[in-house]
Coordinates of C-alpha atoms in Angstrom, one line a residue:
X376 CA 3.0 30.5 -49.7
X377 CA 5.7 30.5 -47.1
X378 CA 4.3 28.4 -44.2
X379 CA 7.1 29.9 -42.0
X380 CA 5.8 33.4 -42.4
X381 CA 2.4 32.3 -41.3
X382 CA 3.6 30.0 -38.4
X383 CA 7.0 31.6 -37.2
X384 CA 7.8 28.8 -34.7
X385 CA 8.8 26.8 -37.9
X386 CA 11.7 29.3 -38.5
X387 CA 13.5 28.4 -35.2
X388 CA 12.1 25.0 -33.9
X389 CA 13.8 22.8 -36.6
X390 CA 17.2 24.1 -35.7
X391 CA 16.7 24.1 -31.9
X392 CA 19.7 22.9 -29.8
X393 CA 20.9 22.6 -26.2
X394 CA 22.8 25.9 -26.3
X395 CA 19.5 27.7 -27.1
X396 CA 17.7 25.7 -24.5
X397 CA 20.1 26.7 -21.7
X398 CA 19.3 30.4 -22.3
X399 CA 15.5 29.7 -22.7
X400 CA 15.5 27.6 -19.5
X401 CA 17.0 30.2 -17.4
X402 CA 14.7 33.1 -18.9
X403 CA 11.6 30.9 -18.8
X404 CA 12.1 30.0 -15.2
X405 CA 12.9 33.8 -14.2
X406 CA 10.0 35.2 -16.2
X407 CA 7.6 32.4 -14.7
X408 CA 8.7 33.4 -11.2
X409 CA 7.8 37.0 -11.8
X410 CA 4.7 36.2 -13.8
X411 CA 2.9 34.2 -11.1
X412 CA 2.6 36.9 -8.4
X413 CA 2.0 39.6 -11.3
X414 CA -0.8 37.6 -12.7
X415 CA -2.5 37.4 -9.3
X416 CA -2.0 41.3 -8.8
X417 CA -3.2 42.3 -12.2
X418 CA -6.4 40.2 -12.0
X419 CA -7.2 42.2 -8.9
X420 CA -6.7 45.3 -10.9
X421 CA -9.1 43.9 -13.5
X422 CA -11.7 43.2 -10.8
X423 CA -11.4 39.5 -11.3
X424 CA -10.5 36.7 -8.8
X425 CA -6.8 36.1 -8.6
X426 CA -6.9 32.7 -10.5
X427 CA -7.8 34.5 -13.7
X428 CA -4.5 36.4 -13.9
X429 CA -2.9 32.9 -14.0
X430 CA -5.3 31.6 -16.7
X431 CA -4.1 34.6 -18.8
X432 CA -0.5 33.2 -18.6
X433 CA -1.5 29.9 -20.3
X434 CA -3.0 29.8 -23.8
X435 CA -2.1 33.4 -24.8
X436 CA 1.6 32.6 -24.3
X437 CA 1.4 29.3 -26.1
X438 CA -0.3 30.9 -29.1
X439 CA 2.2 33.8 -29.3
X440 CA 5.2 31.4 -29.0
X441 CA 3.7 29.6 -32.2
X442 CA 2.5 32.6 -34.3
X443 CA 4.4 35.7 -32.9
X444 CA 7.3 37.1 -35.0
X445 CA 9.2 38.1 -32.0
X446 CA 11.0 35.4 -30.0
X447 CA 11.5 37.2 -26.8
X448 CA 8.3 39.2 -26.2
X449 CA 6.4 37.9 -23.1
X450 CA 2.6 37.9 -23.4
X451 CA 0.2 37.7 -20.6
X452 CA -1.8 39.9 -18.1
X453 CA -0.6 43.5 -17.9
X454 CA -1.5 46.2 -15.7
X455 CA -2.8 48.7 -18.2
X456 CA -5.1 46.3 -20.0
X457 CA -6.2 45.1 -16.7
X458 CA -7.3 48.6 -15.7
X459 CA -9.0 49.2 -19.1
X460 CA -11.0 45.9 -18.6
X461 CA -12.1 47.1 -15.1
X462 CA -13.0 50.6 -16.5
X463 CA -15.1 49.0 -19.2
X464 CA -16.7 46.1 -17.5
X465 CA -17.4 47.6 -14.1
X466 CA -20.3 49.8 -15.8
X467 CA -22.0 46.7 -16.8
X468 CA -21.8 44.3 -14.0
X469 CA -20.6 44.1 -10.2
X470 CA -16.9 43.5 -9.8
X471 CA -15.9 39.8 -9.3
X472 CA -19.4 38.6 -9.9
X473 CA -20.1 35.6 -12.3
X474 CA -21.6 38.1 -14.8
X475 CA -18.6 40.4 -14.6
X476 CA -16.2 37.3 -15.3
X477 CA -18.2 36.2 -18.3
X478 CA -18.1 39.7 -19.7
X479 CA -14.4 40.1 -19.3
X480 CA -13.9 36.7 -21.0
X481 CA -16.3 37.8 -23.9
X482 CA -14.3 40.9 -24.2
X483 CA -11.1 38.9 -24.8
X484 CA -12.8 37.0 -27.7
X485 CA -13.8 40.4 -29.2
X486 CA -10.5 41.8 -28.9
X487 CA -8.8 38.6 -30.5
X488 CA -11.2 38.7 -33.4
X489 CA -10.7 42.4 -34.1
X490 CA -6.8 41.8 -34.0
X491 CA -7.0 38.8 -36.1
X492 CA -8.9 40.4 -38.8
X493 CA -6.8 43.5 -38.7
X494 CA -3.6 41.3 -39.1
X495 CA -5.2 39.3 -41.9
X496 CA -6.2 42.5 -43.9
X497 CA -2.8 44.1 -43.2
X498 CA -4.3 47.0 -41.2
X499 CA -1.4 47.3 -38.8
X500 CA -0.6 50.7 -40.4
X501 CA -3.6 52.2 -38.5
X502 CA -1.5 52.2 -35.3
X503 CA 0.7 54.9 -37.1
X504 CA -2.1 57.5 -36.3
X505 CA -1.0 57.4 -32.8
X506 CA 2.3 59.3 -32.7
X507 CA 5.0 58.6 -30.1
X508 CA 4.2 61.7 -28.1
X509 CA 0.6 60.5 -27.8
X510 CA 1.8 57.0 -26.8
X511 CA 4.0 58.6 -24.1
X512 CA 1.3 61.0 -22.8
X513 CA -1.1 58.0 -22.7
X514 CA 1.0 55.3 -20.9
X515 CA 2.3 57.8 -18.4
X516 CA -1.3 59.0 -17.6
X517 CA -2.6 55.4 -17.3
X518 CA 0.5 54.4 -15.2
X519 CA -0.5 57.1 -12.7
X520 CA -4.1 56.0 -12.7
X521 CA -3.2 52.4 -12.0
X522 CA -0.8 53.3 -9.3
X523 CA -3.2 55.6 -7.4
X524 CA -6.0 53.0 -7.7
X525 CA -3.8 50.6 -5.9
X526 CA -3.4 52.9 -2.9
X527 CA -6.6 51.3 -1.4
X528 CA -4.8 48.0 -1.1
X529 CA -1.4 49.6 -0.2
X530 CA -3.0 51.6 2.7
X531 CA -5.8 49.2 3.6
X532 CA -8.5 52.0 2.9
X533 CA -11.4 51.4 0.7
X534 CA -10.8 54.4 -1.6
X535 CA -13.0 55.0 -4.7
X536 CA -11.8 53.3 -7.9
X537 CA -11.9 55.2 -11.1
X538 CA -9.9 55.8 -14.3
X539 CA -10.4 59.6 -13.7
X540 CA -7.6 60.6 -11.4
X541 CA -9.2 63.6 -9.8
X542 CA -11.9 61.5 -8.2
X543 CA -9.3 59.0 -6.8
X544 CA -7.1 61.8 -5.4
X545 CA -9.9 63.6 -3.9
X546 CA -11.0 60.5 -2.1
X547 CA -7.4 59.7 -0.9
X548 CA -7.1 63.2 0.6
X549 CA -10.4 62.8 2.4
X550 CA -9.7 59.3 3.9
X551 CA -5.9 59.0 4.1
X552 CA -6.0 59.8 7.9
X553 CA -7.9 56.5 8.4
X554 CA -5.1 54.4 6.9
X555 CA -4.4 50.8 8.2
X556 CA -1.1 51.0 10.1
X557 CA 0.0 47.3 9.8
X558 CA -1.2 47.3 6.1
X559 CA 0.8 50.4 5.3
X560 CA 3.9 49.3 7.0
X561 CA 3.9 46.0 5.2
X562 CA 3.1 47.7 1.8
X563 CA 5.8 50.3 2.1
X564 CA 8.5 47.9 3.1
X565 CA 7.6 45.8 0.1
X566 CA 8.0 48.8 -2.1
X567 CA 11.3 49.6 -0.6
X568 CA 12.7 46.0 -1.1
X569 CA 11.5 45.8 -4.6
X570 CA 13.1 49.2 -5.5
X571 CA 16.5 48.0 -3.9
X572 CA 16.6 44.8 -5.6
X573 CA 15.8 46.4 -9.0
X574 CA 18.6 48.8 -8.4
X575 CA 21.1 45.8 -7.7
X576 CA 20.0 43.7 -10.6
X577 CA 16.7 43.6 -12.7
X578 CA 16.8 39.9 -13.1
X579 CA 16.5 39.3 -9.3
X580 CA 12.9 38.1 -8.8
X581 CA 12.0 40.8 -6.4
X582 CA 8.3 40.3 -6.8
X583 CA 8.7 36.6 -5.7
X584 CA 10.9 37.7 -2.8
X585 CA 8.3 40.2 -1.3
X586 CA 5.6 37.6 -1.9
X587 CA 7.3 34.9 0.0
X588 CA 8.2 37.3 2.9
X589 CA 4.6 38.6 3.0
X590 CA 3.2 35.0 3.2
X591 CA 5.7 34.0 5.9
X592 CA 4.8 37.0 7.9
X593 CA 1.1 36.4 7.7
X594 CA 1.2 32.8 8.2
X595 CA 3.5 32.8 11.3
X596 CA 2.6 36.3 12.7
X597 CA -0.9 36.6 11.4
X598 CA -2.3 37.1 14.9
X599 CA -0.4 40.4 15.2
X600 CA -1.6 41.5 11.8
X601 CA -5.2 40.3 11.8
X602 CA -6.4 43.6 10.2
X603 CA -4.2 43.0 7.0
X604 CA -6.3 41.9 4.1
X605 CA -5.0 38.8 2.5
X606 CA -5.8 36.9 -0.9
X607 CA -7.2 33.8 0.8
X608 CA -8.6 30.8 -1.2
X609 CA -7.2 30.6 -4.9
X610 CA -8.9 27.5 -6.6
X611 CA -6.5 24.7 -7.9
X612 CA -6.8 23.2 -11.2
X613 CA -6.5 24.2 -15.0
X614 CA -9.2 26.2 -16.8
X615 CA -11.9 24.0 -18.6
X616 CA -12.6 24.6 -22.3
X617 CA -15.8 26.5 -22.8
X618 CA -17.3 29.0 -25.2
X619 CA -17.9 32.6 -23.9
X620 CA -21.6 33.5 -23.6
X621 CA -22.8 35.7 -26.5
X622 CA -25.0 38.7 -26.2
X623 CA -25.3 41.0 -29.3
X624 CA -26.5 44.0 -27.2
X625 CA -23.6 43.4 -24.7
X626 CA -21.1 43.1 -27.7
X627 CA -22.3 46.6 -29.0
X628 CA -21.7 48.1 -25.5
X629 CA -18.2 46.5 -25.3
X630 CA -17.0 47.6 -28.8
X631 CA -15.5 51.0 -27.7
X632 CA -13.6 49.4 -25.0
X633 CA -12.5 46.4 -27.2
X634 CA -11.1 48.9 -29.8
X635 CA -9.3 50.7 -27.0
X636 CA -7.7 47.4 -25.9
X637 CA -6.8 46.3 -29.4
X638 CA -5.0 49.7 -30.1
X639 CA -3.2 49.9 -26.7
X640 CA -2.2 46.2 -26.8
X641 CA -0.9 46.3 -30.2
X642 CA 1.0 49.6 -29.5
X643 CA 2.6 47.9 -26.5
X644 CA 3.6 44.8 -28.4
X645 CA 5.1 46.7 -31.3
X646 CA 7.0 49.2 -29.1
X647 CA 8.4 46.2 -27.0
X648 CA 9.1 44.0 -30.1
X649 CA 10.9 46.8 -32.0
X650 CA 13.1 47.7 -29.0
X651 CA 14.1 43.9 -28.6
X652 CA 14.5 43.5 -32.4
X653 CA 17.3 46.3 -32.4
X654 CA 19.3 44.1 -30.0
X655 CA 19.9 41.2 -32.4
X656 CA 20.0 40.1 -35.9
X657 CA 18.3 36.8 -35.8
X658 CA 14.7 37.9 -36.7
X659 CA 12.6 40.9 -37.7
X660 CA 9.2 42.0 -36.2
X661 CA 6.3 41.8 -38.7
X662 CA 3.6 44.2 -37.4
X663 CA 0.6 42.3 -39.2
X664 CA 1.9 39.0 -37.9
X665 CA 2.0 40.5 -34.4
X666 CA -1.7 41.3 -34.8
X667 CA -2.4 37.7 -35.9
X668 CA -0.5 36.2 -32.9
X669 CA -2.2 38.5 -30.3
X670 CA -5.7 37.9 -31.9
X671 CA -5.2 34.1 -31.9
X672 CA -3.8 34.4 -28.3
X673 CA -6.8 36.3 -27.1
X674 CA -9.4 34.2 -28.9
X675 CA -8.0 30.9 -27.7
X676 CA -7.4 32.3 -24.4
X677 CA -11.0 33.3 -24.0
X678 CA -12.0 29.7 -24.6
X679 CA -10.0 28.8 -21.5
X680 CA -11.3 31.7 -19.3
X681 CA -8.6 34.3 -20.0
X682 CA -9.4 37.9 -20.1
X683 CA -7.7 40.3 -22.7
X684 CA -3.8 40.0 -22.7
X685 CA -0.9 41.6 -24.4
X686 CA 2.9 41.9 -24.1
X687 CA 4.5 43.1 -21.0
X688 CA 7.3 45.8 -20.9
X689 CA 8.9 44.5 -17.7
X690 CA 8.7 40.8 -18.4
X691 CA 9.8 41.0 -22.0
X692 CA 12.9 42.9 -20.9
X693 CA 13.7 40.5 -18.2
X694 CA 13.1 37.7 -20.6
X695 CA 15.7 39.2 -23.0
X696 CA 18.1 40.0 -20.2
X697 CA 18.0 36.6 -18.8
X698 CA 19.1 34.9 -22.1
X699 CA 15.9 34.1 -23.9
X700 CA 16.6 33.1 -27.6
X701 CA 13.4 31.6 -28.7
X702 CA 9.7 31.2 -27.9
X703 CA 10.7 28.1 -25.8
X704 CA 11.1 30.4 -22.9
X705 CA 7.5 31.3 -23.0
X706 CA 6.5 27.7 -23.0
X707 CA 8.7 27.0 -20.0
X708 CA 6.9 29.9 -18.2
X709 CA 3.6 28.2 -19.1
X710 CA 4.7 25.0 -17.6
X711 CA 5.6 26.8 -14.3
X712 CA 2.1 28.4 -14.2
X713 CA 0.6 25.0 -14.9
X714 CA 2.4 23.5 -12.0
X715 CA 1.3 26.4 -9.8
X716 CA -2.3 26.0 -10.8
X717 CA -2.2 22.2 -10.1
X718 CA -0.2 22.2 -7.0
X719 CA 0.9 25.4 -5.4
X720 CA -2.2 27.8 -5.2
X721 CA -2.9 27.0 -1.5
X722 CA 0.6 28.5 -0.7
X723 CA -0.8 32.0 -1.8
X724 CA -3.7 31.9 0.9
X725 CA -1.8 34.2 3.2
X726 CA -0.5 36.6 0.7
X727 CA -1.2 40.2 1.7
X728 CA -3.0 42.4 -0.9
X729 CA -0.8 45.2 0.2
X730 CA 2.2 43.3 -1.2
X731 CA 0.5 42.8 -4.5
X732 CA -0.2 46.6 -4.6
X733 CA 3.5 47.3 -4.0
X734 CA 4.4 45.0 -6.9
X735 CA 1.9 46.9 -9.2
X736 CA 2.9 50.4 -8.0
X737 CA 6.6 49.8 -8.6
X738 CA 5.9 48.3 -11.9
X739 CA 3.7 51.0 -13.3
X740 CA 5.2 54.2 -11.9
X741 CA 8.4 53.6 -13.8
X742 CA 6.3 54.0 -16.9
X743 CA 5.8 57.6 -16.3
X744 CA 8.2 59.0 -18.8
X745 CA 9.8 62.2 -17.6
X746 CA 12.8 61.8 -19.8
X747 CA 10.7 61.7 -23.0
X748 CA 8.6 64.9 -21.9
X749 CA 12.0 66.8 -21.3
X750 CA 13.3 65.7 -24.6
X751 CA 10.2 66.8 -26.6
X752 CA 10.3 70.1 -24.7
X753 CA 13.8 70.7 -26.2
X754 CA 13.3 69.1 -29.5
X755 CA 9.7 70.0 -30.7
X756 CA 7.2 72.2 -28.7
X757 CA 4.3 71.0 -30.7
X758 CA 5.0 67.3 -30.0
X759 CA 5.3 68.3 -26.3
X760 CA 2.0 70.0 -26.2
X761 CA 0.5 67.0 -28.0
X762 CA 1.8 64.6 -25.3
X763 CA 0.7 66.9 -22.6
X764 CA -2.8 67.2 -23.9
X765 CA -3.0 63.4 -24.2
X766 CA -1.7 63.0 -20.7
X767 CA -4.1 65.5 -19.1
X768 CA -7.1 64.2 -21.1
X769 CA -6.5 60.6 -20.1
X770 CA -6.0 61.5 -16.4
X771 CA -9.1 63.7 -16.3
X772 CA -11.6 62.2 -18.7
X773 CA -10.6 58.5 -18.4
X774 CA -8.6 55.9 -20.5
X775 CA -11.2 55.6 -23.3
X776 CA -11.7 59.3 -23.8
X777 CA -7.9 59.7 -23.4
X778 CA -7.1 57.5 -26.4
X779 CA -9.8 59.1 -28.6
X780 CA -8.3 62.7 -27.7
X781 CA -4.8 61.3 -28.6
X782 CA -5.9 59.9 -31.9
X783 CA -8.0 63.1 -32.7
X784 CA -5.0 65.3 -31.9
X785 CA -2.6 63.1 -33.9
X786 CA -4.9 63.5 -36.9
X787 CA -5.2 67.3 -36.4
X788 CA -1.4 67.6 -36.2
X789 CA -0.9 65.4 -39.2
X790 CA -3.4 67.5 -41.3
X791 CA -1.8 70.7 -40.0
X792 CA 1.7 69.7 -40.9
X793 CA 0.7 68.3 -44.3
X794 CA -1.5 71.4 -45.1
X795 CA 1.2 74.0 -44.2
X796 CA 4.5 72.4 -45.1
X797 CA 7.9 74.2 -45.4
X798 CA 8.2 76.6 -48.2
X799 CA 11.3 78.6 -49.2
X800 CA 13.1 80.5 -51.9
X801 CA 16.4 79.0 -53.1
X802 CA 19.4 81.0 -54.1
X803 CA 22.5 80.1 -56.1
X804 CA 25.6 79.0 -54.2
X805 CA 28.4 81.1 -55.6
X806 CA 30.8 79.4 -58.1
X807 CA 28.7 76.2 -58.1
X808 CA 25.5 74.8 -59.8
X809 CA 23.8 74.3 -56.4
X810 CA 20.8 76.1 -55.2
X811 CA 20.1 76.2 -51.5
X812 CA 17.6 77.7 -49.0
X813 CA 18.2 81.4 -48.6
X814 CA 17.2 81.3 -44.9
X815 CA 20.0 78.8 -44.1
X816 CA 22.7 80.0 -46.4
X817 CA 23.3 83.7 -46.2
X818 CA 26.0 83.6 -49.1
X819 CA 23.6 82.4 -51.8
X820 CA 22.8 84.7 -54.8
X821 CA 19.2 85.9 -55.0
X822 CA 18.3 87.3 -58.4
X823 CA 15.5 89.8 -58.8
X824 CA 14.2 88.5 -62.1
X825 CA 14.3 84.8 -61.0
X826 CA 12.3 83.1 -58.1
X827 CA 13.4 79.4 -57.4
X828 CA 10.5 78.1 -55.2
X829 CA 10.7 74.9 -53.2
X830 CA 7.7 73.1 -51.5
X831 CA 8.5 70.4 -49.1
X832 CA 5.5 68.1 -49.4
X833 CA 2.9 66.5 -51.7
X834 CA 0.5 69.0 -53.4
X835 CA -3.0 68.0 -52.6
X836 CA -6.5 69.2 -51.8
X837 CA -5.5 70.1 -48.3
X838 CA -2.6 72.4 -49.1
X839 CA -3.0 73.5 -52.7
X840 CA -4.4 76.9 -51.5
X841 CA -1.5 77.2 -49.2
X842 CA 0.9 76.5 -52.0
X843 CA -0.8 79.2 -54.2
X844 CA -0.8 81.8 -51.4
X845 CA 2.9 81.3 -50.5
X846 CA 3.9 81.5 -54.2
X847 CA 1.9 84.7 -54.7
X848 CA 3.5 86.2 -51.7
X849 CA 7.0 85.6 -52.8
X850 CA 6.1 86.8 -56.4
X851 CA 4.8 90.1 -54.9
X852 CA 8.0 90.4 -52.8
X853 CA 10.0 90.1 -56.2
X854 CA 8.0 92.9 -57.8
X855 CA 7.7 93.8 -61.4
X856 CA 11.2 92.7 -62.3
X857 CA 10.4 89.0 -61.9
X858 CA 10.5 87.2 -65.2
X859 CA 10.9 83.5 -64.2
X860 CA 9.4 81.2 -61.7
X861 CA 11.2 77.7 -61.2
X862 CA 9.3 75.2 -59.1
X863 CA 12.0 72.9 -57.4
X864 CA 9.9 69.9 -57.2
X865 CA 12.5 67.4 -55.7
X866 CA 10.5 67.2 -52.4
X867 CA 7.1 66.7 -54.0
X868 CA 6.4 63.0 -54.1
X869 CA 2.6 63.2 -55.0
X870 CA 0.1 65.4 -56.6
X871 CA -3.7 64.9 -56.9
X872 CA -6.3 66.5 -59.2
X873 CA -6.8 69.5 -57.0
X874 CA -3.1 70.3 -56.9
X875 CA -2.6 69.9 -60.7
X876 CA -5.6 72.1 -61.5
X877 CA -4.1 74.7 -59.1
X878 CA -0.8 74.6 -60.9
X879 CA -2.5 74.9 -64.3
X880 CA -4.4 77.9 -63.1
X881 CA -1.2 79.6 -61.6
X882 CA 0.8 78.9 -64.8
X883 CA -2.0 80.4 -67.0
X884 CA -2.2 83.5 -64.4
X885 CA 1.6 84.2 -64.7
X886 CA 1.6 83.7 -68.5
X887 CA -0.6 86.6 -68.7
X888 CA 1.9 88.6 -66.7
X889 CA 4.5 87.5 -69.1
X890 CA 6.4 85.4 -66.3
X891 CA 7.7 82.0 -67.4
X892 CA 6.9 78.9 -65.3
X893 CA 9.5 76.1 -65.3
X894 CA 9.8 72.9 -63.4
X895 CA 12.9 71.2 -61.9
X896 CA 13.6 67.9 -60.5
X897 CA 10.0 66.5 -60.9
X898 CA 9.8 62.8 -60.0
X899 CA 8.7 60.4 -62.5
X900 CA 5.3 59.4 -61.0
X901 CA 4.5 63.2 -60.3
X902 CA 5.4 64.0 -63.9
X903 CA 3.1 61.3 -65.2
X904 CA 0.3 62.9 -63.1
X905 CA 1.1 66.3 -64.7
X906 CA 1.2 64.9 -68.2
X907 CA -2.1 62.9 -67.8
X908 CA -3.8 66.0 -66.4
X909 CA -3.1 68.0 -69.6
X910 CA -0.5 70.3 -68.2
X911 CA 1.4 70.0 -71.5
X912 CA -1.5 71.8 -73.2
X913 CA -0.4 74.9 -71.3
X914 CA 3.4 74.7 -71.4
X915 CA 5.7 72.5 -73.4
X916 CA 7.9 69.7 -72.5
X917 CA 11.0 72.0 -72.8
X918 CA 9.7 73.6 -69.4
X919 CA 11.0 70.6 -67.4
X920 CA 14.6 70.4 -66.2
X921 CA 16.6 68.0 -64.2
X922 CA 17.9 70.7 -61.8
X923 CA 17.1 74.2 -60.9
X924 CA 20.5 75.4 -62.1
X925 CA 19.7 74.0 -65.6
X926 CA 16.3 75.8 -65.7
X927 CA 17.9 79.2 -64.7
X928 CA 20.9 78.6 -67.1
X929 CA 18.5 77.9 -70.0
X930 CA 16.6 81.1 -69.3
X931 CA 19.7 83.2 -69.1
X932 CA 21.7 81.7 -72.0
X933 CA 19.2 79.9 -74.1
X934 CA 21.5 76.9 -74.2
X935 CA 19.3 74.1 -75.4
X936 CA 21.7 71.2 -75.4
X937 CA 21.0 69.8 -71.9
X938 CA 17.4 70.7 -72.1
X939 CA 16.9 68.9 -75.5
X940 CA 18.6 65.7 -74.0
X941 CA 16.3 65.9 -70.9
X942 CA 13.1 66.7 -72.9
X943 CA 13.8 63.6 -75.1
X944 CA 14.5 61.5 -72.0
X945 CA 11.1 62.4 -70.2
X946 CA 9.3 62.1 -73.5
X947 CA 10.5 58.4 -74.0
X948 CA 9.9 57.7 -70.2
X949 CA 6.4 58.9 -70.4
X950 CA 5.6 57.0 -73.6

């Protein structure tokens, strides 16, 4: 057993040096500066006191630095997971209450356990059922939901909070005229400042700048802005170790939201990790190890009062851009949060909530991916409509139902595409031994007595009827002159019992019509399945050829030299 695969920190820590530390130090300080105001802001999204956003930046980061396979991904509180937490927990307890807090912490433990189990049993492949168009539609919708929900703090109006956008927008339209002038001015100026600094350089700590400006304005000019809501007291000190409160009935109610957080969190981490992986050659992302790292981070985090965490798009990108080379940058960020919790929380007393709303709105609205939507419209209309359906479902039905719709539609599209794959007739390229798609190569020669049929997928229970129907259609088009069918099987990588039985039935059917049935380019494992299923009881081994042109040549000329060599070869391979 390779201990370095289980504990990835051992891959880089023994060779750690000062040149690596310099990059990690700058990156760790930069991310820490951004993480502190973001943590406070995201806790408010989750419906929790601000301090819990900082708790999320402690043990989850440490655990990921030890067990995560990426050295630059930044883990902690994020906007999307925070809103999902608020959506799930708000139906069970009053936002901000002790019961609400304990449920959010229990949810982190549940998410961690599920992620850890999935990682141990190598179940990371499950995420493949969420296609990229679904992820794009889901994240874009959630970004809008988060952003619109923050308008209550940006404008100083108590708008309704919901993960169904239509209710939020309706309430905003009804109450927008009663916006708080001072709150709105500070919030909009904060948005403008953040956007300007992001345009100049993403590494500039724009969130910290507007936080400092907001605190100074409220501290020294507070009497002129006494109607602007501020954060007020944030407790000092580190979280105390304690076990979450267990309640089996509560766990059952939380399971759907826990699985949603598992899927979303893992998707975010893999997406970020893969994009960072492509920029270097030092390490490779291991999906199941990422599940284990996230799981341990959430489990241990829940013991220190953290709610569910995952990786952050923005902080991970800034971490890499600032020169992070290893997980040491995450440990430096943790140290900054620890110092803040011990000594600096009183400084945030005068922080306006509208500034936090501005930070969140700018961060999430850039996740609305218009470029991907435009690309999908040009590249693949089916993927575009899949993305749009997921987007609309998430916006109107809520986050939990949105991801269910996304997974369901992904499976439907998968089944549709595998059950109705591409089928075509091949023709002979003049003066060559190659056979090509007649719909793409106009010059190919099509013979009336020969049908070279290509099926671009596995043959199994879901598409065997489609195979039979398309084959029969092409045979009918050929008419009574047809004497040979050649199945070009180079694209067939698997066949099940239903597919084999269908083939056997078709071969017998065409034998009665005195039409020969040959196979060309059958892969070894598929050929083995044919032979085990008794197909040689119907046709001989001399009906199998390496290439389509050999099959047609054998039919035309009766030249047995090449066929005998291949028959001998596949006979030995099968034995």
